[in-house]
PDB file of N, CA and C in Angstrom:
ATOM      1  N   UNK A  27       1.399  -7.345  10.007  1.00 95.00           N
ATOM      2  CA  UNK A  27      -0.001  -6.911  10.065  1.00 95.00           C
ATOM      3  C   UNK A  27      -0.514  -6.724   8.644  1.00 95.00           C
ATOM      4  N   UNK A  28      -1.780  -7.099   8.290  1.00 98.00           N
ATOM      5  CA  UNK A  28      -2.324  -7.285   6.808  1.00 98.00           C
ATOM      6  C   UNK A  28      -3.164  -5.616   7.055  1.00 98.00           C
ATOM      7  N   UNK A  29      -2.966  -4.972   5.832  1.00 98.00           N
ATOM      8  CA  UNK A  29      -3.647  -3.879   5.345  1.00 98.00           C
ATOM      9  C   UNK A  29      -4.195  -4.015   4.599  1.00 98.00           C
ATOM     10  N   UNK A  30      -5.173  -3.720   4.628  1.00 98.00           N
ATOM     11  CA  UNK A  30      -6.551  -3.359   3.274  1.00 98.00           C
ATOM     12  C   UNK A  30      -6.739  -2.046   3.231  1.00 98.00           C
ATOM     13  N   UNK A  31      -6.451  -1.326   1.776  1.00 98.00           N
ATOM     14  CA  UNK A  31      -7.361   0.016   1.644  1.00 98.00           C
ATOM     15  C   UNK A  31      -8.350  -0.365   1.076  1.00 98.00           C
ATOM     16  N   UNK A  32      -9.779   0.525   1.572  1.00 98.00           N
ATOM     17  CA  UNK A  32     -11.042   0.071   1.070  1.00 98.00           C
ATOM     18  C   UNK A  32     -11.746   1.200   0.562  1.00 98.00           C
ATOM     19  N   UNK A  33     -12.992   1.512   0.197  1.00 97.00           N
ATOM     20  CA  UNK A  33     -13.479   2.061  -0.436  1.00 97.00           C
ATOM     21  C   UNK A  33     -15.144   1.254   0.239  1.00 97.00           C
ATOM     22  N   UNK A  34     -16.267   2.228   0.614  1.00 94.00           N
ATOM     23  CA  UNK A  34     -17.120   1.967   0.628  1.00 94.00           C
ATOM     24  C   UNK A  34     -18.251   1.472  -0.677  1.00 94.00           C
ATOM     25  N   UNK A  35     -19.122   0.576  -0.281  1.00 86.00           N
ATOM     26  CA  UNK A  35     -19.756  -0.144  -1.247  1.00 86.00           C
ATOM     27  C   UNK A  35     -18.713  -0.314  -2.594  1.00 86.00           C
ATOM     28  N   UNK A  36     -17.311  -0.442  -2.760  1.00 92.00           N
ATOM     29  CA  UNK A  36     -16.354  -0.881  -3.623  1.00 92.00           C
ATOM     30  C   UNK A  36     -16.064  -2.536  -3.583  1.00 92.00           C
ATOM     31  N   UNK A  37     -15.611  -3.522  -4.390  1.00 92.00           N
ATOM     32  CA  UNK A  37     -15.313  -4.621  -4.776  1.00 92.00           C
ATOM     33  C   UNK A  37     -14.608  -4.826  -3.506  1.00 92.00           C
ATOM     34  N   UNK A  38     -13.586  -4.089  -2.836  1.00 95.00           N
ATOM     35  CA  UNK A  38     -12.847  -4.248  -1.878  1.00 95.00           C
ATOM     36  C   UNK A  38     -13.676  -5.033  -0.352  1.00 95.00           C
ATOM     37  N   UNK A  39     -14.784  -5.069  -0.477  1.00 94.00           N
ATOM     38  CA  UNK A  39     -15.572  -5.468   0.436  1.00 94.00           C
ATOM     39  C   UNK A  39     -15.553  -6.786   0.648  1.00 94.00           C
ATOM     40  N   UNK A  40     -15.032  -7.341  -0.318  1.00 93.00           N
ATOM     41  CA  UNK A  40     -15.129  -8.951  -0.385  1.00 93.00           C
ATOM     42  C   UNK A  40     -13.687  -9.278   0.672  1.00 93.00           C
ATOM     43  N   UNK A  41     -12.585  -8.402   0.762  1.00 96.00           N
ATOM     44  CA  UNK A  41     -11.497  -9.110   1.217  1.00 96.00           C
ATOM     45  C   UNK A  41     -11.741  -8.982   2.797  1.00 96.00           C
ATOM     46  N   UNK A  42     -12.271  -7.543   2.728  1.00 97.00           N
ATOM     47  CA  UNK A  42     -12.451  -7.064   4.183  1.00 97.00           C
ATOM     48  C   UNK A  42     -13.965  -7.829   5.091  1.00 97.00           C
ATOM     49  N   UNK A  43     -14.762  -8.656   4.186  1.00 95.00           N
ATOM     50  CA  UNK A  43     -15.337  -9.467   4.672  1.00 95.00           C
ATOM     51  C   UNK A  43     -14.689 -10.912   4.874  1.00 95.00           C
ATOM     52  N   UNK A  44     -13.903 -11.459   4.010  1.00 96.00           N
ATOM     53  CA  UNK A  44     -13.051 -12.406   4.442  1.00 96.00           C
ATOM     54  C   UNK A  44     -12.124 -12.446   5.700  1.00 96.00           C
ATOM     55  N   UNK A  45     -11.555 -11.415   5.857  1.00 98.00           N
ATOM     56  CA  UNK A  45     -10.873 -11.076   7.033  1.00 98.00           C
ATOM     57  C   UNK A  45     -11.528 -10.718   8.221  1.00 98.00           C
ATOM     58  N   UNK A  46     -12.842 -10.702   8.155  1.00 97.00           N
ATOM     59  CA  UNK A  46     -13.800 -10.690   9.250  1.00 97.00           C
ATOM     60  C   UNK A  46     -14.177 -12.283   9.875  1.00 97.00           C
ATOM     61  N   UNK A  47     -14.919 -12.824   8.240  1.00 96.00           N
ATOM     62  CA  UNK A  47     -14.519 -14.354   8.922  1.00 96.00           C
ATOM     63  C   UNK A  47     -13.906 -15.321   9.023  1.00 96.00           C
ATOM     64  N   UNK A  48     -12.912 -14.863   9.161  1.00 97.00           N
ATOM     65  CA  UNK A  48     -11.114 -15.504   9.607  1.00 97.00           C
ATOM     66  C   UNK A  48     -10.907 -14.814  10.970  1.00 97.00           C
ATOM     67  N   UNK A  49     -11.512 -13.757  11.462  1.00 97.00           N
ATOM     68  CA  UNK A  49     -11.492 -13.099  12.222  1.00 97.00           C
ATOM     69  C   UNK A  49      -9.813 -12.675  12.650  1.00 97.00           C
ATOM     70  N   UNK A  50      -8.977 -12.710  11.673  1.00 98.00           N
ATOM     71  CA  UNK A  50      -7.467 -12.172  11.632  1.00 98.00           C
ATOM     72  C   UNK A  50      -7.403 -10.317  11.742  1.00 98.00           C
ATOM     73  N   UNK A  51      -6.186  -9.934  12.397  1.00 98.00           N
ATOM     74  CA  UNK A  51      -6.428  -8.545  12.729  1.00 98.00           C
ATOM     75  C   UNK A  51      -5.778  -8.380  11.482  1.00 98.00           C
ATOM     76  N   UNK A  52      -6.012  -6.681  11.001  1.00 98.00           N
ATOM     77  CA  UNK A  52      -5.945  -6.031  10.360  1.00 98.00           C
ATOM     78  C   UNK A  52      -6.097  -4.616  10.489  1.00 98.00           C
ATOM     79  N   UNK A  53      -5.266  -3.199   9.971  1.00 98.00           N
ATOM     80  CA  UNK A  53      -5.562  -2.544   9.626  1.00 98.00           C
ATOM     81  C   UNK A  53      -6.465  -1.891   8.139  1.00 98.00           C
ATOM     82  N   UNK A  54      -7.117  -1.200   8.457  1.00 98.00           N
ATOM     83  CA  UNK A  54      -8.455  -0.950   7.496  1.00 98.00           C
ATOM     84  C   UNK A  54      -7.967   0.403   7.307  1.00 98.00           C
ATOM     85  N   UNK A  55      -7.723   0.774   5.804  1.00 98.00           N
ATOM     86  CA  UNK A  55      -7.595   2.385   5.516  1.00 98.00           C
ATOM     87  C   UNK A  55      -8.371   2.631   4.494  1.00 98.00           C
ATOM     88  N   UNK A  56      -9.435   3.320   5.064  1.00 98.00           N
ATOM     89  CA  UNK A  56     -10.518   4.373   3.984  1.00 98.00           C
ATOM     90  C   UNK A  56      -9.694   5.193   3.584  1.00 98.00           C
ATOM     91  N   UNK A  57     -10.807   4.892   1.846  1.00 98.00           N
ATOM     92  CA  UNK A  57     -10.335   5.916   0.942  1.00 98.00           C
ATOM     93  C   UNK A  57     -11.454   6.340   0.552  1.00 98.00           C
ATOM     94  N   UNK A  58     -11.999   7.534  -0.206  1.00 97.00           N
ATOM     95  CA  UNK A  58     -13.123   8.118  -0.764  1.00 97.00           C
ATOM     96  C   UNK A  58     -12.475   7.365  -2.197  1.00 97.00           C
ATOM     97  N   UNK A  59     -14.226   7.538  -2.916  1.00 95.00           N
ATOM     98  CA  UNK A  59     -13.769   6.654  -4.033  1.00 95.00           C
ATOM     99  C   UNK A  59     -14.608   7.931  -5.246  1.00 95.00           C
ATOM    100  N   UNK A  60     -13.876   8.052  -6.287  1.00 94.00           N
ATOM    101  CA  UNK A  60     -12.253   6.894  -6.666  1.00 94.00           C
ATOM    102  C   UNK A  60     -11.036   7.684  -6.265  1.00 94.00           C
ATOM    103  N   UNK A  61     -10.536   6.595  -5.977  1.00 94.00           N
ATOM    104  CA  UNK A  61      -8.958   7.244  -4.864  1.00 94.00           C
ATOM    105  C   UNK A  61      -7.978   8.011  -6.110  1.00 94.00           C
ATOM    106  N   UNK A  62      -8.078   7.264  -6.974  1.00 93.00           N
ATOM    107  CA  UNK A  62      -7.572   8.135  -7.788  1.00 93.00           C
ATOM    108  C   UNK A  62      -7.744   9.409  -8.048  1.00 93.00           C
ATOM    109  N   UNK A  63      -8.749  10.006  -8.254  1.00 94.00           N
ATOM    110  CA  UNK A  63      -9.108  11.020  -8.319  1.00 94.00           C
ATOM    111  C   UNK A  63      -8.746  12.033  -6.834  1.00 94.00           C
ATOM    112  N   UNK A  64      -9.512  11.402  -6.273  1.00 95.00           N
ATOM    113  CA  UNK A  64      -9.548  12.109  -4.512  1.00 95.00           C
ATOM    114  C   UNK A  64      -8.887  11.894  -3.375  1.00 95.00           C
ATOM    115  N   UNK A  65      -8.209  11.040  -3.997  1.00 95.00           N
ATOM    116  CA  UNK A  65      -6.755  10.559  -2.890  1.00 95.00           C
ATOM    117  C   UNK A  65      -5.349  10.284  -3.556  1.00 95.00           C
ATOM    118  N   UNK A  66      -5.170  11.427  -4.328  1.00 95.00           N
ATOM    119  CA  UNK A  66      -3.903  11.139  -5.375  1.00 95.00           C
ATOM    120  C   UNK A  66      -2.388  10.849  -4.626  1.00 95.00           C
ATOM    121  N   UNK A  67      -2.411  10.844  -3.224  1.00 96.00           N
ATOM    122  CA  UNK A  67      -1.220  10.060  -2.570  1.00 96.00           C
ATOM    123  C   UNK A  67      -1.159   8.463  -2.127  1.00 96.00           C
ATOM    124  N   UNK A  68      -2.401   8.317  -2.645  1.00 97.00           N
ATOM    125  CA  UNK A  68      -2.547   6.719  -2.839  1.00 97.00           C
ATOM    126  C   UNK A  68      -1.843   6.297  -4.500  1.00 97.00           C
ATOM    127  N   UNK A  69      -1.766   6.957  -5.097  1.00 97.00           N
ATOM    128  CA  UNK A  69      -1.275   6.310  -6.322  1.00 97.00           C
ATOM    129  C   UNK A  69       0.240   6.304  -5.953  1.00 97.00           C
ATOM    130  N   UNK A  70       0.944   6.785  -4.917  1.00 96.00           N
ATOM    131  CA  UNK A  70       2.179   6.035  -4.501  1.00 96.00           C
ATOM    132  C   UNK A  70       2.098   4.690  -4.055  1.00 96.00           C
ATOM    133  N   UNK A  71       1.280   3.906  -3.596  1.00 97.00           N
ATOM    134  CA  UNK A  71       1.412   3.071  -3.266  1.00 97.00           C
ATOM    135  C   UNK A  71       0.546   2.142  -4.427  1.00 97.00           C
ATOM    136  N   UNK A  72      -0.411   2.414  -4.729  1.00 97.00           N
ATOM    137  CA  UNK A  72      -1.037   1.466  -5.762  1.00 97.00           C
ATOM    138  C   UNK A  72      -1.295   2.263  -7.131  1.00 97.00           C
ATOM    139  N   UNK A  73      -0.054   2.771  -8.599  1.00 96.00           N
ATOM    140  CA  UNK A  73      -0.132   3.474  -9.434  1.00 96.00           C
ATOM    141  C   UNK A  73      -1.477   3.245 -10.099  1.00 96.00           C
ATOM    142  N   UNK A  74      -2.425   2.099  -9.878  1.00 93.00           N
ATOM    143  CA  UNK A  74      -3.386   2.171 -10.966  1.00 93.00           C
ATOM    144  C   UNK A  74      -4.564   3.011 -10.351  1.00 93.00           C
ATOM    145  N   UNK A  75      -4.325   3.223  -9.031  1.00 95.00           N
ATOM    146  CA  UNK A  75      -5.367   4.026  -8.200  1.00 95.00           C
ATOM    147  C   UNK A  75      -6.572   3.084  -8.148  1.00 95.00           C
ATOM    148  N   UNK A  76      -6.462   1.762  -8.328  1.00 95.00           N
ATOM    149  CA  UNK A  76      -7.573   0.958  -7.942  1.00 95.00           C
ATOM    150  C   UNK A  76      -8.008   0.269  -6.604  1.00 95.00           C
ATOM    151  N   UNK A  77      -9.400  -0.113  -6.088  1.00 96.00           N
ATOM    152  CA  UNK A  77      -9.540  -0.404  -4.726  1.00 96.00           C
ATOM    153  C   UNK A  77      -9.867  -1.994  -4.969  1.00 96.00           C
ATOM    154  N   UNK A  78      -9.892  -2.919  -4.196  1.00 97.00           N
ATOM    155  CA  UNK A  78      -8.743  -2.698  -2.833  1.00 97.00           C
ATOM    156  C   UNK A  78      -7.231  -2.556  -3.634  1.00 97.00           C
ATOM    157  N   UNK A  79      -6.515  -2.616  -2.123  1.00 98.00           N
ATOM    158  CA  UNK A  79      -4.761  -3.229  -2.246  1.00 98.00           C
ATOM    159  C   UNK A  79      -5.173  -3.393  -0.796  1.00 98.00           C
ATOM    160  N   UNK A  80      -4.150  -5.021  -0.924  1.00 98.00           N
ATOM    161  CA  UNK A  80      -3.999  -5.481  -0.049  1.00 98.00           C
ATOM    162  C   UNK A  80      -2.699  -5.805   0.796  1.00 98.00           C
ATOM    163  N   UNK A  81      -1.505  -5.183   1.559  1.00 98.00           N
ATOM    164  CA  UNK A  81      -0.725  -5.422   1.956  1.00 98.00           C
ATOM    165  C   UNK A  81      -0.219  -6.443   3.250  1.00 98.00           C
ATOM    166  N   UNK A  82       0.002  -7.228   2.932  1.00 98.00           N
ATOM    167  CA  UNK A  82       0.913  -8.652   3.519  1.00 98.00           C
ATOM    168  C   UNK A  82       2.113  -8.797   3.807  1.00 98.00           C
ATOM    169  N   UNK A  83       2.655  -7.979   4.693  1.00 97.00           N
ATOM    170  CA  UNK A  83       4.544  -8.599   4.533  1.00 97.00           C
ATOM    171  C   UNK A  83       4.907  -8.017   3.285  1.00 97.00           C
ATOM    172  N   UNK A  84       5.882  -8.435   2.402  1.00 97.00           N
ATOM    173  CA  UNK A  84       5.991  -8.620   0.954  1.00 97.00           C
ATOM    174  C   UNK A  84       5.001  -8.549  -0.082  1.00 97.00           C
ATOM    175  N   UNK A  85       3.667  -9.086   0.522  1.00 98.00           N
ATOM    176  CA  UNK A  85       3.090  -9.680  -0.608  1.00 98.00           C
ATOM    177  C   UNK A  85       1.760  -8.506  -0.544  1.00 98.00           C
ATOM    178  N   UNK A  86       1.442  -8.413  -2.069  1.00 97.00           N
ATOM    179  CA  UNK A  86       0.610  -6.982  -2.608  1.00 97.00           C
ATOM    180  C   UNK A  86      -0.268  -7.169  -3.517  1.00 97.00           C
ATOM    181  N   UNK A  87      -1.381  -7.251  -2.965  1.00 98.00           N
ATOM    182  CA  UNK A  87      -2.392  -7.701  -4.127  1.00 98.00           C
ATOM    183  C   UNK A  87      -3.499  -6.696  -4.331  1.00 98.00           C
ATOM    184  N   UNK A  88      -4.195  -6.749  -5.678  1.00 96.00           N
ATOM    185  CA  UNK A  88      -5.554  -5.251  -5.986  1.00 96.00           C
ATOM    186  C   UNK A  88      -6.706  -5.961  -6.602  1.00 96.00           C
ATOM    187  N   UNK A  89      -6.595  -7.277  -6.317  1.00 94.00           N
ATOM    188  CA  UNK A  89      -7.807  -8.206  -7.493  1.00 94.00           C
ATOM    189  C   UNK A  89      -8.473  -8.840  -5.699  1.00 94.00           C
ATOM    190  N   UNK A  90      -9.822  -8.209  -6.276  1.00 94.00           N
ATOM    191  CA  UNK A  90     -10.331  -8.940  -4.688  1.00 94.00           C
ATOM    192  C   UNK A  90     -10.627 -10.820  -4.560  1.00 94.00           C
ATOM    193  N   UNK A  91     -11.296 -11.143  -5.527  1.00 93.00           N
ATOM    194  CA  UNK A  91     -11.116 -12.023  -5.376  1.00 93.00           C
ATOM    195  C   UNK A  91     -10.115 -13.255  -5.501  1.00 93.00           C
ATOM    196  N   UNK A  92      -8.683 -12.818  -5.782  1.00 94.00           N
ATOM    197  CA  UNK A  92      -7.745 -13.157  -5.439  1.00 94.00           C
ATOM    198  C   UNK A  92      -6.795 -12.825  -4.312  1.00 94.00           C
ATOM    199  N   UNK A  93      -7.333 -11.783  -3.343  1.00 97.00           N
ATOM    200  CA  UNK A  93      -7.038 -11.672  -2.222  1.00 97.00           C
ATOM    201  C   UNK A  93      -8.060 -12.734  -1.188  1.00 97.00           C
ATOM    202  N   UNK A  94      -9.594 -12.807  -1.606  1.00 94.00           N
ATOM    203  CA  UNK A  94     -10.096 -13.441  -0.613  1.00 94.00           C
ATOM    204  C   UNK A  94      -9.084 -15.003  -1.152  1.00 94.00           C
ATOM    205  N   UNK A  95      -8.907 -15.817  -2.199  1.00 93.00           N
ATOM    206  CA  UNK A  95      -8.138 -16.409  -2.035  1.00 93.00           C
ATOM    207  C   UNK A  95      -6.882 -17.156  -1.575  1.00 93.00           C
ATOM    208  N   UNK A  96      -6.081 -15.815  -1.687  1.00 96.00           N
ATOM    209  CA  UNK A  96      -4.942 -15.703  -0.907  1.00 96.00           C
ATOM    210  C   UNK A  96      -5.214 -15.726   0.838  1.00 96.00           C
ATOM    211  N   UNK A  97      -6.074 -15.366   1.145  1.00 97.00           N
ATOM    212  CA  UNK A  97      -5.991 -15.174   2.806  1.00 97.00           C
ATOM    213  C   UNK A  97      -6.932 -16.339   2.734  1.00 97.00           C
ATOM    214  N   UNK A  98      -8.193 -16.903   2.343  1.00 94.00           N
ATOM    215  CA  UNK A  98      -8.529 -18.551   3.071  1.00 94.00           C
ATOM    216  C   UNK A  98      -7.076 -19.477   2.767  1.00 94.00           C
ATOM    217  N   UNK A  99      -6.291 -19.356   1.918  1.00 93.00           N
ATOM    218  CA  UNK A  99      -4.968 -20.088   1.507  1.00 93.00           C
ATOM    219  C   UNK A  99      -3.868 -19.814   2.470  1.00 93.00           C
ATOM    220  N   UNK A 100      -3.799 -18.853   2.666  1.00 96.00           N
ATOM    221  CA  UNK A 100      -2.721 -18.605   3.705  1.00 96.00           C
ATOM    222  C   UNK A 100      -3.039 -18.719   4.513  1.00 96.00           C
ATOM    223  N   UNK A 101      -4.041 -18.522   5.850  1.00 96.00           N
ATOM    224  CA  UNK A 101      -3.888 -18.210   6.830  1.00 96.00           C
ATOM    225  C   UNK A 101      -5.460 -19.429   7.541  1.00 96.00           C
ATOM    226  N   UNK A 102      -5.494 -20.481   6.521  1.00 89.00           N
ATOM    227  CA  UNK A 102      -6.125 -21.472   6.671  1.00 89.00           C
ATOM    228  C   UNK A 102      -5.677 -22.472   7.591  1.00 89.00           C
ATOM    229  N   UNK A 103      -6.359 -23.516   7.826  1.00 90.00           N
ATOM    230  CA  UNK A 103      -7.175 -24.499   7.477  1.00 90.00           C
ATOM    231  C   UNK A 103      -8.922 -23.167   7.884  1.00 90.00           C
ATOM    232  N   UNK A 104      -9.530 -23.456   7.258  1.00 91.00           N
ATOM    233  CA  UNK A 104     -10.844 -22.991   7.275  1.00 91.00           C
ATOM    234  C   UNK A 104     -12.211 -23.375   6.803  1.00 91.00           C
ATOM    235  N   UNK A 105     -12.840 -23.775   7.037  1.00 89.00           N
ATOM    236  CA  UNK A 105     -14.167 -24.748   6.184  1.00 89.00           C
ATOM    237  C   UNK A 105     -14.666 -23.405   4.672  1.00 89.00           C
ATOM    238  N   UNK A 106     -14.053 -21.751   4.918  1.00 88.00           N
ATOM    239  CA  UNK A 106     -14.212 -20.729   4.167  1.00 88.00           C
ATOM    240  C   UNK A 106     -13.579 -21.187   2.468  1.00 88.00           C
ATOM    241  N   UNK A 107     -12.457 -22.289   3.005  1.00 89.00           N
ATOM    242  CA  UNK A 107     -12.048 -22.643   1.668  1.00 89.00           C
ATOM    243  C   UNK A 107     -12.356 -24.357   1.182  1.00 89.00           C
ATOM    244  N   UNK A 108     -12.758 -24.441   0.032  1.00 91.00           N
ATOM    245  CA  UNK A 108     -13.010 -26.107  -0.562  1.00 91.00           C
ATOM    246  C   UNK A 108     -11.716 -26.326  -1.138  1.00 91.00           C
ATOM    247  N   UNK A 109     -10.832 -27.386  -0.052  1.00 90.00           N
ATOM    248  CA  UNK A 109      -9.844 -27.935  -0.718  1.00 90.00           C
ATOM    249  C   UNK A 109      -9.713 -28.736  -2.422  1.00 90.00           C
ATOM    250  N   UNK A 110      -9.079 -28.961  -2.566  1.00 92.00           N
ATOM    251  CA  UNK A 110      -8.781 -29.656  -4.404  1.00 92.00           C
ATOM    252  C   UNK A 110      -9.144 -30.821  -4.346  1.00 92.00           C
ATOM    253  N   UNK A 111      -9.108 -31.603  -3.329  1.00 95.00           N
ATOM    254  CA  UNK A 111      -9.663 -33.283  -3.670  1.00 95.00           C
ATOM    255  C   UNK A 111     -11.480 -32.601  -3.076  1.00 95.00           C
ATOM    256  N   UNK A 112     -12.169 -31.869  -2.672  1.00 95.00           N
ATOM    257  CA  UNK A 112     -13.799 -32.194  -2.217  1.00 95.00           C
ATOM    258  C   UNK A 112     -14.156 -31.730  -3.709  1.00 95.00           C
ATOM    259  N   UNK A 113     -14.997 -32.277  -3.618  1.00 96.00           N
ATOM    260  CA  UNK A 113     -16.461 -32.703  -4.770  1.00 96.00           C
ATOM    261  C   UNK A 113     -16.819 -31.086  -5.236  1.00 96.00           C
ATOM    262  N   UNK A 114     -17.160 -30.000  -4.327  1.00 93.00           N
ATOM    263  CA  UNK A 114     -17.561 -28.805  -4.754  1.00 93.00           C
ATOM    264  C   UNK A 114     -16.552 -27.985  -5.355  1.00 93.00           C
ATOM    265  N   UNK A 115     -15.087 -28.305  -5.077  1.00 94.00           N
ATOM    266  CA  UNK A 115     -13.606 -27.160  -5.510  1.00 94.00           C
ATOM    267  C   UNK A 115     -14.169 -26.461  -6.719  1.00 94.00           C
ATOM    268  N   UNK A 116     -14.607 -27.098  -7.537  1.00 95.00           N
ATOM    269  CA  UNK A 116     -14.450 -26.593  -9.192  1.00 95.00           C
ATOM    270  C   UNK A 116     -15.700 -25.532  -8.998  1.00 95.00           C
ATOM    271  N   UNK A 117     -16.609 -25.900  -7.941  1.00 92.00           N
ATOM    272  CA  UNK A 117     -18.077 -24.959  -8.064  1.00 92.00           C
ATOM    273  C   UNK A 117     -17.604 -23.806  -7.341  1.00 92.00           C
ATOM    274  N   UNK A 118     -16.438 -24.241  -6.127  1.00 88.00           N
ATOM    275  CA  UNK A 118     -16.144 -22.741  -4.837  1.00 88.00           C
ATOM    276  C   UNK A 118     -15.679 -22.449  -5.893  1.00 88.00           C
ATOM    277  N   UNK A 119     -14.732 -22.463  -6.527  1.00 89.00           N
ATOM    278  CA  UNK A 119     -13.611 -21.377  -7.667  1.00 89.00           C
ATOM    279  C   UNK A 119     -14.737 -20.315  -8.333  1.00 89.00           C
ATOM    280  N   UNK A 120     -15.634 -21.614  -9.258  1.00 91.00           N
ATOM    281  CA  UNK A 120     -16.976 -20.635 -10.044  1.00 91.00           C
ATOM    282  C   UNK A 120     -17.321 -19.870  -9.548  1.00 91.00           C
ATOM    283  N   UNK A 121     -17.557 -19.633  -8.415  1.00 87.00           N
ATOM    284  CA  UNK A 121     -18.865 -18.906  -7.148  1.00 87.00           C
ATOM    285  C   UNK A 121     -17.576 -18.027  -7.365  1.00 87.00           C
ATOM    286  N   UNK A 122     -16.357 -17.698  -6.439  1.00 84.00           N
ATOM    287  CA  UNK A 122     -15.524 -17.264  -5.792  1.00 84.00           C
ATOM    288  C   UNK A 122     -15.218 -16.113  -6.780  1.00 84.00           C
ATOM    289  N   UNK A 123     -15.093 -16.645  -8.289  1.00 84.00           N
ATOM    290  CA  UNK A 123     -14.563 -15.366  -9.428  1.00 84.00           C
ATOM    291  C   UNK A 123     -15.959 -15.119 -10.214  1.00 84.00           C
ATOM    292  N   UNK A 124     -17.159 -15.163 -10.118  1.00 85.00           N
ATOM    293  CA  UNK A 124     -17.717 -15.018 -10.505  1.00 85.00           C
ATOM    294  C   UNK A 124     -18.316 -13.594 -10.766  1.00 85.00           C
ATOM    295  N   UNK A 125     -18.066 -13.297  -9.176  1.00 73.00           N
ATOM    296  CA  UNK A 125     -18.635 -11.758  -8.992  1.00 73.00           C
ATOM    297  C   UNK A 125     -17.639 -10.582  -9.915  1.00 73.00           C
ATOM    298  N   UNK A 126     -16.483 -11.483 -10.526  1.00 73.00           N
ATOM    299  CA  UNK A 126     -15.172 -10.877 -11.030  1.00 73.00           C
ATOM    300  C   UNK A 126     -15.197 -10.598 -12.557  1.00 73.00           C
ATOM    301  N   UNK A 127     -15.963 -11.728 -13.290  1.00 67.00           N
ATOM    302  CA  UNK A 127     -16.299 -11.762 -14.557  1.00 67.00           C
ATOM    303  C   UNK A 127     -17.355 -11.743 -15.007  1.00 67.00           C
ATOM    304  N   UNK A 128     -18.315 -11.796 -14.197  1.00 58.00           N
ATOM    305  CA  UNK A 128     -19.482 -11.809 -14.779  1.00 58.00           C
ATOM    306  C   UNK A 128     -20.214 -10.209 -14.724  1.00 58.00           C
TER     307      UNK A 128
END
């Protein structure tokens, strides 16, 4: 089962909207933000106290838009992701980290 801790109006919104339209189950754990501060038993599980984390099996991620990555990638085929040979790939990537660096 995939976990997301989230944080309202937080960056974390992007994964937990991905996982909406993938429509894959999930548990959802609110945190008041910043968890660090106000949820200091979350820094057992994610020391930087940053939102999201995303738990997978094994796999543990806190960068959202490399979680929405990871889940159109994993748990694909999905029209949500532009494979490497279509014409737009290089523009979905731009779009996709954009909200990340810019």
């Amino acid at each position: 089962m995939i976990t997301l801790y989230h944080c309202t109006a937080a960056r974390s919104f992007r994964p937990l909207w991905t996982l909406e339209e993938l429509g894959l189950p999930y548990d959802l754990r609110m945190l008041p933000f910043p968890p660090r501060a106000l949820a200091k038993d979350y820094l057992r599980l994610n020391p930087l106290g940053t939102i999201p984390l995303l738990l997978d099996g094994d796999t543990r991620m806190t960068e959202s838009s490399a979680i929405t990555q990871y889940l159109v990638t994993r748990y694909g085929p999905t029209p949500l992701a532009v494979a490497i040979n279509e014409p737009d790939f290089g523009a979905f990537l731009n779009w996709l980290h954009f909200g990340e660096a810019t």
